[in-house]
PDB file of C-alpha atoms in Angstrom:
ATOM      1  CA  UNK A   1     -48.519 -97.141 -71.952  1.00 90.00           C
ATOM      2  CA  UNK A   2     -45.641-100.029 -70.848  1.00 93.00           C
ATOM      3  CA  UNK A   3     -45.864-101.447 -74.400  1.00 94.00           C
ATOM      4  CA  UNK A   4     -45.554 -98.061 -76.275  1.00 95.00           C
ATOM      5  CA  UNK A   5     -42.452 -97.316 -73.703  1.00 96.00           C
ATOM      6  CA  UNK A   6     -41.241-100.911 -73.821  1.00 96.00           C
ATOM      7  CA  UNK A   7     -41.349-100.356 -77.504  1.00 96.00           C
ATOM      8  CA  UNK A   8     -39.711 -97.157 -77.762  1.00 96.00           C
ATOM      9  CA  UNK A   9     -36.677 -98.164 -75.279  1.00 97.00           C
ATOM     10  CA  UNK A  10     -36.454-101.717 -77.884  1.00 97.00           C
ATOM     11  CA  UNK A  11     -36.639 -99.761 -81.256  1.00 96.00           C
ATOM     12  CA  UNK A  12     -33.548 -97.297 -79.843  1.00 95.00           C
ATOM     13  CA  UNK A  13     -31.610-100.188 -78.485  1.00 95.00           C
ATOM     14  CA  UNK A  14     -32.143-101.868 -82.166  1.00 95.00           C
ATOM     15  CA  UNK A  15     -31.233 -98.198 -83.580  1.00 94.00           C
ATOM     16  CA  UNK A  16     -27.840 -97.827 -81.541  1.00 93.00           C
ATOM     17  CA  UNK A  17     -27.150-101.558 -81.522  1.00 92.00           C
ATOM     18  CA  UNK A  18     -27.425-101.482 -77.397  1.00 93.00           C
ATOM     19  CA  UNK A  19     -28.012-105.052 -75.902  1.00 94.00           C
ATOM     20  CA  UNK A  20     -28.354-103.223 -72.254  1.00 96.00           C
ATOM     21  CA  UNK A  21     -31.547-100.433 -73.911  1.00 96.00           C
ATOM     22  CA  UNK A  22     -32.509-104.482 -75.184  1.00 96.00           C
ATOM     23  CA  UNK A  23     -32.784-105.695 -71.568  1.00 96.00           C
ATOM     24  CA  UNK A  24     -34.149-102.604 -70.330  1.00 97.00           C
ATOM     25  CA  UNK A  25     -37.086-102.558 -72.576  1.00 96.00           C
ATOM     26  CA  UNK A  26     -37.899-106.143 -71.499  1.00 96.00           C
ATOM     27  CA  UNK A  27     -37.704-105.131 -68.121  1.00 96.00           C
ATOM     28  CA  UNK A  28     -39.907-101.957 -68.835  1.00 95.00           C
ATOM     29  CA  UNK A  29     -42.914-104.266 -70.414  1.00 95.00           C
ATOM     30  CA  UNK A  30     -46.107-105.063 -69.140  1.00 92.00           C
ATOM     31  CA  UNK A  31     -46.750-107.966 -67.346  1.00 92.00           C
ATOM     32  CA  UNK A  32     -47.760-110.541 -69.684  1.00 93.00           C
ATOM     33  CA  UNK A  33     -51.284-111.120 -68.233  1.00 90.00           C
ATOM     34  CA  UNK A  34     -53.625-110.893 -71.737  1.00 92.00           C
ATOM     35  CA  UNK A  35     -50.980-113.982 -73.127  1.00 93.00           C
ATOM     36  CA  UNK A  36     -52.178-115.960 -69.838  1.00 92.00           C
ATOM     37  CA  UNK A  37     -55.572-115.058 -70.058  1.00 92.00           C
ATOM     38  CA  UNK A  38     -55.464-115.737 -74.229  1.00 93.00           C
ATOM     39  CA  UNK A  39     -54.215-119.093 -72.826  1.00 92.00           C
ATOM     40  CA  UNK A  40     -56.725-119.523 -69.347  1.00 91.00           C
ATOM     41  CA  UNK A  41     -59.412-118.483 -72.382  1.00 93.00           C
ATOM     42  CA  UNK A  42     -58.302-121.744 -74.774  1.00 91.00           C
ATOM     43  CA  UNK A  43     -58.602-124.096 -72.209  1.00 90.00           C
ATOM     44  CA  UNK A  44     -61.605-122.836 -70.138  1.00 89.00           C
ATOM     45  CA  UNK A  45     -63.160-122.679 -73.753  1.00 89.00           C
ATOM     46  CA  UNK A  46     -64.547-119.027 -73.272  1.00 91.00           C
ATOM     47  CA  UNK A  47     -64.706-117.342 -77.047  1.00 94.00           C
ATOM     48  CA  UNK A  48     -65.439-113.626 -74.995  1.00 96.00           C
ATOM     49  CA  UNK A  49     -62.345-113.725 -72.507  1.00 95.00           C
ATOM     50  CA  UNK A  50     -60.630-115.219 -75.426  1.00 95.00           C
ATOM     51  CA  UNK A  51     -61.306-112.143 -78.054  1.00 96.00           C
ATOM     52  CA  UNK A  52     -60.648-109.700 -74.827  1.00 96.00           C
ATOM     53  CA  UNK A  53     -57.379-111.141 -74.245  1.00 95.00           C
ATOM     54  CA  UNK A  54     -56.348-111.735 -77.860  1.00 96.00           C
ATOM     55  CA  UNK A  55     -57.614-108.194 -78.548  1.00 96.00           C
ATOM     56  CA  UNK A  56     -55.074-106.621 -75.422  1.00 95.00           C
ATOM     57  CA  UNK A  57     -51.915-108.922 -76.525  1.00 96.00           C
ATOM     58  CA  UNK A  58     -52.959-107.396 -80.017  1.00 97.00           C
ATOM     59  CA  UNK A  59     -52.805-103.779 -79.374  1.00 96.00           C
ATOM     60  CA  UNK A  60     -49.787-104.447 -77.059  1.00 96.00           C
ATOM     61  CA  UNK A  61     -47.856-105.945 -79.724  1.00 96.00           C
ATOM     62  CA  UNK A  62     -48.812-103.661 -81.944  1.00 97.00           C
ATOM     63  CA  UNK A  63     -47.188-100.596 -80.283  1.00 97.00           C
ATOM     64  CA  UNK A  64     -44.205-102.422 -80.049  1.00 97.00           C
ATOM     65  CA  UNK A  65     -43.929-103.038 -84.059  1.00 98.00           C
ATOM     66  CA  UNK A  66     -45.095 -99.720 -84.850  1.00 97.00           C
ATOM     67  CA  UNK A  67     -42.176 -98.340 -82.534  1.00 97.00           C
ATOM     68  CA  UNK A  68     -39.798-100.556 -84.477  1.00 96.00           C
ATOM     69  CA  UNK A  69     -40.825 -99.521 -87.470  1.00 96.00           C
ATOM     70  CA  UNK A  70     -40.267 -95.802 -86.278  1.00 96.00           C
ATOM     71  CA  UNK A  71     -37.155 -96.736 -85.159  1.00 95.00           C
ATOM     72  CA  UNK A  72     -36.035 -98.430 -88.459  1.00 94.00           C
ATOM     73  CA  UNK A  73     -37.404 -95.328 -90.345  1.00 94.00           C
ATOM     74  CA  UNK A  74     -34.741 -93.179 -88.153  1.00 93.00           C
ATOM     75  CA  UNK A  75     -31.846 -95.550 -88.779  1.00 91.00           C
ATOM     76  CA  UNK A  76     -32.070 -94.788 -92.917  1.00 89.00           C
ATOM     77  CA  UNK A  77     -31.141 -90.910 -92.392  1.00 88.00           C
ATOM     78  CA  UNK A  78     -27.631 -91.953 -90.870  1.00 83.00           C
ATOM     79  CA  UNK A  79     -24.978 -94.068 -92.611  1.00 67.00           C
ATOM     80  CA  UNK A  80     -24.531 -97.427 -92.911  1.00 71.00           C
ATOM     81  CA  UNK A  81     -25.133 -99.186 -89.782  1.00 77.00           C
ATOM     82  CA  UNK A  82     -24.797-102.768 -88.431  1.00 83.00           C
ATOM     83  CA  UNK A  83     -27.634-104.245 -87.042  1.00 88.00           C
ATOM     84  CA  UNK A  84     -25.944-107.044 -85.426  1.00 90.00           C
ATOM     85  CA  UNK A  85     -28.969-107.272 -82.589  1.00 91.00           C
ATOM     86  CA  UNK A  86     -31.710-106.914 -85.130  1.00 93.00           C
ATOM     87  CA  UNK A  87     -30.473-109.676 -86.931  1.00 92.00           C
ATOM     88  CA  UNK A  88     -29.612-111.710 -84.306  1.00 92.00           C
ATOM     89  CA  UNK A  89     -33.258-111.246 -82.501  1.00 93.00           C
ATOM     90  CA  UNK A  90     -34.813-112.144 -85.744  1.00 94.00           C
ATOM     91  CA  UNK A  91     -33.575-115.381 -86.029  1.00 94.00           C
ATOM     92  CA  UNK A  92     -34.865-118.323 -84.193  1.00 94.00           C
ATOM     93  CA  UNK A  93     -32.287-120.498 -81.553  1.00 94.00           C
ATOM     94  CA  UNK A  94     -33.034-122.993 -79.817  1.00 95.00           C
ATOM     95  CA  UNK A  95     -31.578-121.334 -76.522  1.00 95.00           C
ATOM     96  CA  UNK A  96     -34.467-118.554 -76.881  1.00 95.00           C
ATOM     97  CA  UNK A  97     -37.294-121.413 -77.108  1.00 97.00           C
ATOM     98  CA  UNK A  98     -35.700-122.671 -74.237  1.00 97.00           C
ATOM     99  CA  UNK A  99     -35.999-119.714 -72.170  1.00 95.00           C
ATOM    100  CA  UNK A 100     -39.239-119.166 -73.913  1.00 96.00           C
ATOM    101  CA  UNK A 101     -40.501-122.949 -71.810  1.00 97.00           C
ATOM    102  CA  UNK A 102     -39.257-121.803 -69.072  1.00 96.00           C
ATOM    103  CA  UNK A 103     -40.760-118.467 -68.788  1.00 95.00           C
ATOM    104  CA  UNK A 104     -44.275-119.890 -70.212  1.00 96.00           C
ATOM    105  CA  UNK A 105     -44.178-122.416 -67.721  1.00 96.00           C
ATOM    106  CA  UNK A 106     -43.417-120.812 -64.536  1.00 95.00           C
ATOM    107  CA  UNK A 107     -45.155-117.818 -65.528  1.00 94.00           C
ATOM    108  CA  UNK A 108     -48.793-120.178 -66.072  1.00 94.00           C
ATOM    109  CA  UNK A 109     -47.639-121.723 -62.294  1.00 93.00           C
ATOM    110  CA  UNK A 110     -47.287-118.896 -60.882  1.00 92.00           C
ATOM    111  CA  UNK A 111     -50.663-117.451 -61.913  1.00 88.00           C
ATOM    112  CA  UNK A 112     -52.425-120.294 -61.242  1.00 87.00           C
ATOM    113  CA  UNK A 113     -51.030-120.562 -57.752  1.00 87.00           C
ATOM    114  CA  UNK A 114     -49.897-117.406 -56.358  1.00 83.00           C
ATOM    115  CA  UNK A 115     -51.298-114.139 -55.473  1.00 79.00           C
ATOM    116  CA  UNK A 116     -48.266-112.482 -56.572  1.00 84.00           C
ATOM    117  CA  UNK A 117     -47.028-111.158 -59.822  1.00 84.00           C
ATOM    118  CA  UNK A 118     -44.570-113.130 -61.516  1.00 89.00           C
ATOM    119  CA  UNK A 119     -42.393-110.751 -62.876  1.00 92.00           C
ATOM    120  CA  UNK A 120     -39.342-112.570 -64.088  1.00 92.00           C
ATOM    121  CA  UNK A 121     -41.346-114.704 -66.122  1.00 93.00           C
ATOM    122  CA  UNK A 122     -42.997-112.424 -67.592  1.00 94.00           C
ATOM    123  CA  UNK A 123     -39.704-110.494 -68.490  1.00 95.00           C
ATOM    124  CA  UNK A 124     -38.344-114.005 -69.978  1.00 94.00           C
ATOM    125  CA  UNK A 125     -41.654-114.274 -72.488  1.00 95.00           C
ATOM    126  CA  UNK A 126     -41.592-110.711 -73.018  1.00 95.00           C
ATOM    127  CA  UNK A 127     -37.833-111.323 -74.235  1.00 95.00           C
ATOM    128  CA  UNK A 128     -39.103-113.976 -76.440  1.00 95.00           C
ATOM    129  CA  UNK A 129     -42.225-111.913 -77.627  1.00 96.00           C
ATOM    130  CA  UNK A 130     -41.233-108.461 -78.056  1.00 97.00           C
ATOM    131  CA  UNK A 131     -37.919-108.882 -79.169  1.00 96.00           C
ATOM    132  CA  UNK A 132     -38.388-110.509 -82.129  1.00 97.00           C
ATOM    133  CA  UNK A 133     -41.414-108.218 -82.744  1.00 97.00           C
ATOM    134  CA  UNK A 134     -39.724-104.969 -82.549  1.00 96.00           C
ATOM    135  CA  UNK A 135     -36.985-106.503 -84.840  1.00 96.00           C
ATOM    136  CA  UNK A 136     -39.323-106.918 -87.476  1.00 96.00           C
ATOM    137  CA  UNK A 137     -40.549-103.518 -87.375  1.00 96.00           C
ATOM    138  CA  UNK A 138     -37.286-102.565 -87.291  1.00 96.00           C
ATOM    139  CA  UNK A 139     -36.219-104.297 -90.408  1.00 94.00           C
ATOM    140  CA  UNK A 140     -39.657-103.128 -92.149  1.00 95.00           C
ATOM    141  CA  UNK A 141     -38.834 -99.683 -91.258  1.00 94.00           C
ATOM    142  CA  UNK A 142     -35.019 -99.586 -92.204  1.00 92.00           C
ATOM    143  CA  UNK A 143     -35.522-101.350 -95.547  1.00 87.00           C
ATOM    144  CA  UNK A 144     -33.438-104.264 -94.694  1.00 85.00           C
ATOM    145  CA  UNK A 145     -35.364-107.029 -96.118  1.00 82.00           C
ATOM    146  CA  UNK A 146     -33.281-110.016 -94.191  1.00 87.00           C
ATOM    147  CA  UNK A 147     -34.687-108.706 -90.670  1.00 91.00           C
ATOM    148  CA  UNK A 148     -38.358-107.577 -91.664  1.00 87.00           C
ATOM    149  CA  UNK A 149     -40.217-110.687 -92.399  1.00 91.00           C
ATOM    150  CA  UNK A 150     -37.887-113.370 -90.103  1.00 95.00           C
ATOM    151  CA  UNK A 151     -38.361-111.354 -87.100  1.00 94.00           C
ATOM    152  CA  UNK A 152     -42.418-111.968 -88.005  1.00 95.00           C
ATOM    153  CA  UNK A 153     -41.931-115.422 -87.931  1.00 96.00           C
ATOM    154  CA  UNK A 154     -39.865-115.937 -85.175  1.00 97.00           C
ATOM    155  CA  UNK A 155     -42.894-113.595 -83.065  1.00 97.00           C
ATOM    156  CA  UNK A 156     -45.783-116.176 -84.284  1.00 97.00           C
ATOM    157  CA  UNK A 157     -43.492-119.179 -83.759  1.00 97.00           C
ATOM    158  CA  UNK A 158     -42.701-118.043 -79.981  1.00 97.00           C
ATOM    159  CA  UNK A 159     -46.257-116.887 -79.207  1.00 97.00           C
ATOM    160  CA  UNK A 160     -47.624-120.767 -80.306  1.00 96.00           C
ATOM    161  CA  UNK A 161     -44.792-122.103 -78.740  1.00 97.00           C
ATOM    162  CA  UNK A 162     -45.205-120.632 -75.372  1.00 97.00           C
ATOM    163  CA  UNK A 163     -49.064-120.405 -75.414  1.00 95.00           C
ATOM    164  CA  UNK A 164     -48.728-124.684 -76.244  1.00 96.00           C
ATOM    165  CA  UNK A 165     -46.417-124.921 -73.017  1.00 96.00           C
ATOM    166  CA  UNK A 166     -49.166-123.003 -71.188  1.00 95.00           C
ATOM    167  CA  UNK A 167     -52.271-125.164 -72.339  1.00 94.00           C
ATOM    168  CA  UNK A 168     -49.737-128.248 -71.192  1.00 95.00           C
ATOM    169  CA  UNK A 169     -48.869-126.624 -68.307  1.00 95.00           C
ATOM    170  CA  UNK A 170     -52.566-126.338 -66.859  1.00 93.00           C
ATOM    171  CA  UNK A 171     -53.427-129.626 -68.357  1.00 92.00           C
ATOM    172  CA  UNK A 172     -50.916-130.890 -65.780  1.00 93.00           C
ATOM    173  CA  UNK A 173     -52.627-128.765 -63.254  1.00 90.00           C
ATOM    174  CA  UNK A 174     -55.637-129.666 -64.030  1.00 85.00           C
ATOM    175  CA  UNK A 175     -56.872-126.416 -64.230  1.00 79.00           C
TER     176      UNK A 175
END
């Protein structure tokens, strides 16, 4: 229900060109506990906790493309619009797989050692997860063809990139 919301709150922040509906749909996500498991799951070798987890971050993700593309299909009954934060979330920067570090890395800690939920880094993968993600359903949806397939990429480059820095990150706790 977060994702589909999450995704809904991206996709009209894509559609109006709203960084703050951007933020707010991070902040609206689910906490990012099937990408640690998918990641607890690699390195505890377990293939059944790893198809679980894979199978949540899956339908998760899923809900947020299929919102983008809803999104994108709304944006091609008004006028020419600029997508200036579609395009710019479909791109990959090196300041976004720095935050993306960050976020995997504190947010693996602070599973591993706390009873608490680690909420702001889960909102700092979730910006480097969803983003992208609803950006490419965007762009699939609104026909523009430099978004659609970019934004894919940059999603599958962040998701190995931050589930890497987890598998490092409890090889150095020696979980």
């Amino acid at each position: 229900v977060f994702s589909l919301v999450s995704g809904a709150i991206l996709g009209l922040g894509y559609f109006i060109n709203s960084q703050a509906l951007l933020i707010f749909g991070i902040l609206v996500a689910p906490l990012m506990t099937s990408w640690i498991g998918m990641s607890l799951a690699v390195v505890a070798g377990s293939a059944r906790f790893f198809a679980q987890t894979i199978a949540a971050l899956f339908v998760s993700s899923l809900l947020v493309f299929l919102c983008g593309i809803l999104a994108g299909f709304a944006s091609r009954t008004f006028g020419p619009l600029t997508f200036n934060e579609a395009f710019t979330h479909s791109r990959l920067w090196w300041p976004d797989i720095l935050i993306i570090t960050i976020g995997a890395i504190i947010l693996t800690i602070s599973f591993v050692r706390s009873e608490e939920r680690p909420y702001l880094p889960s909102a700092l993968l979730t910006y480097g997860l969803f983003l992208p993600l609803c950006a490419a359903g965007f762009g699939l949806g609104s026909g523009v063809g430099e978004i659609w397939p970019q934004g894919l990429y940059v999603f599958f480059v962040h998701l190995a990139w931050a589930t890497f820095s987890a598998i490092i990150t409890l090889f150095f706790l020696r979980f």
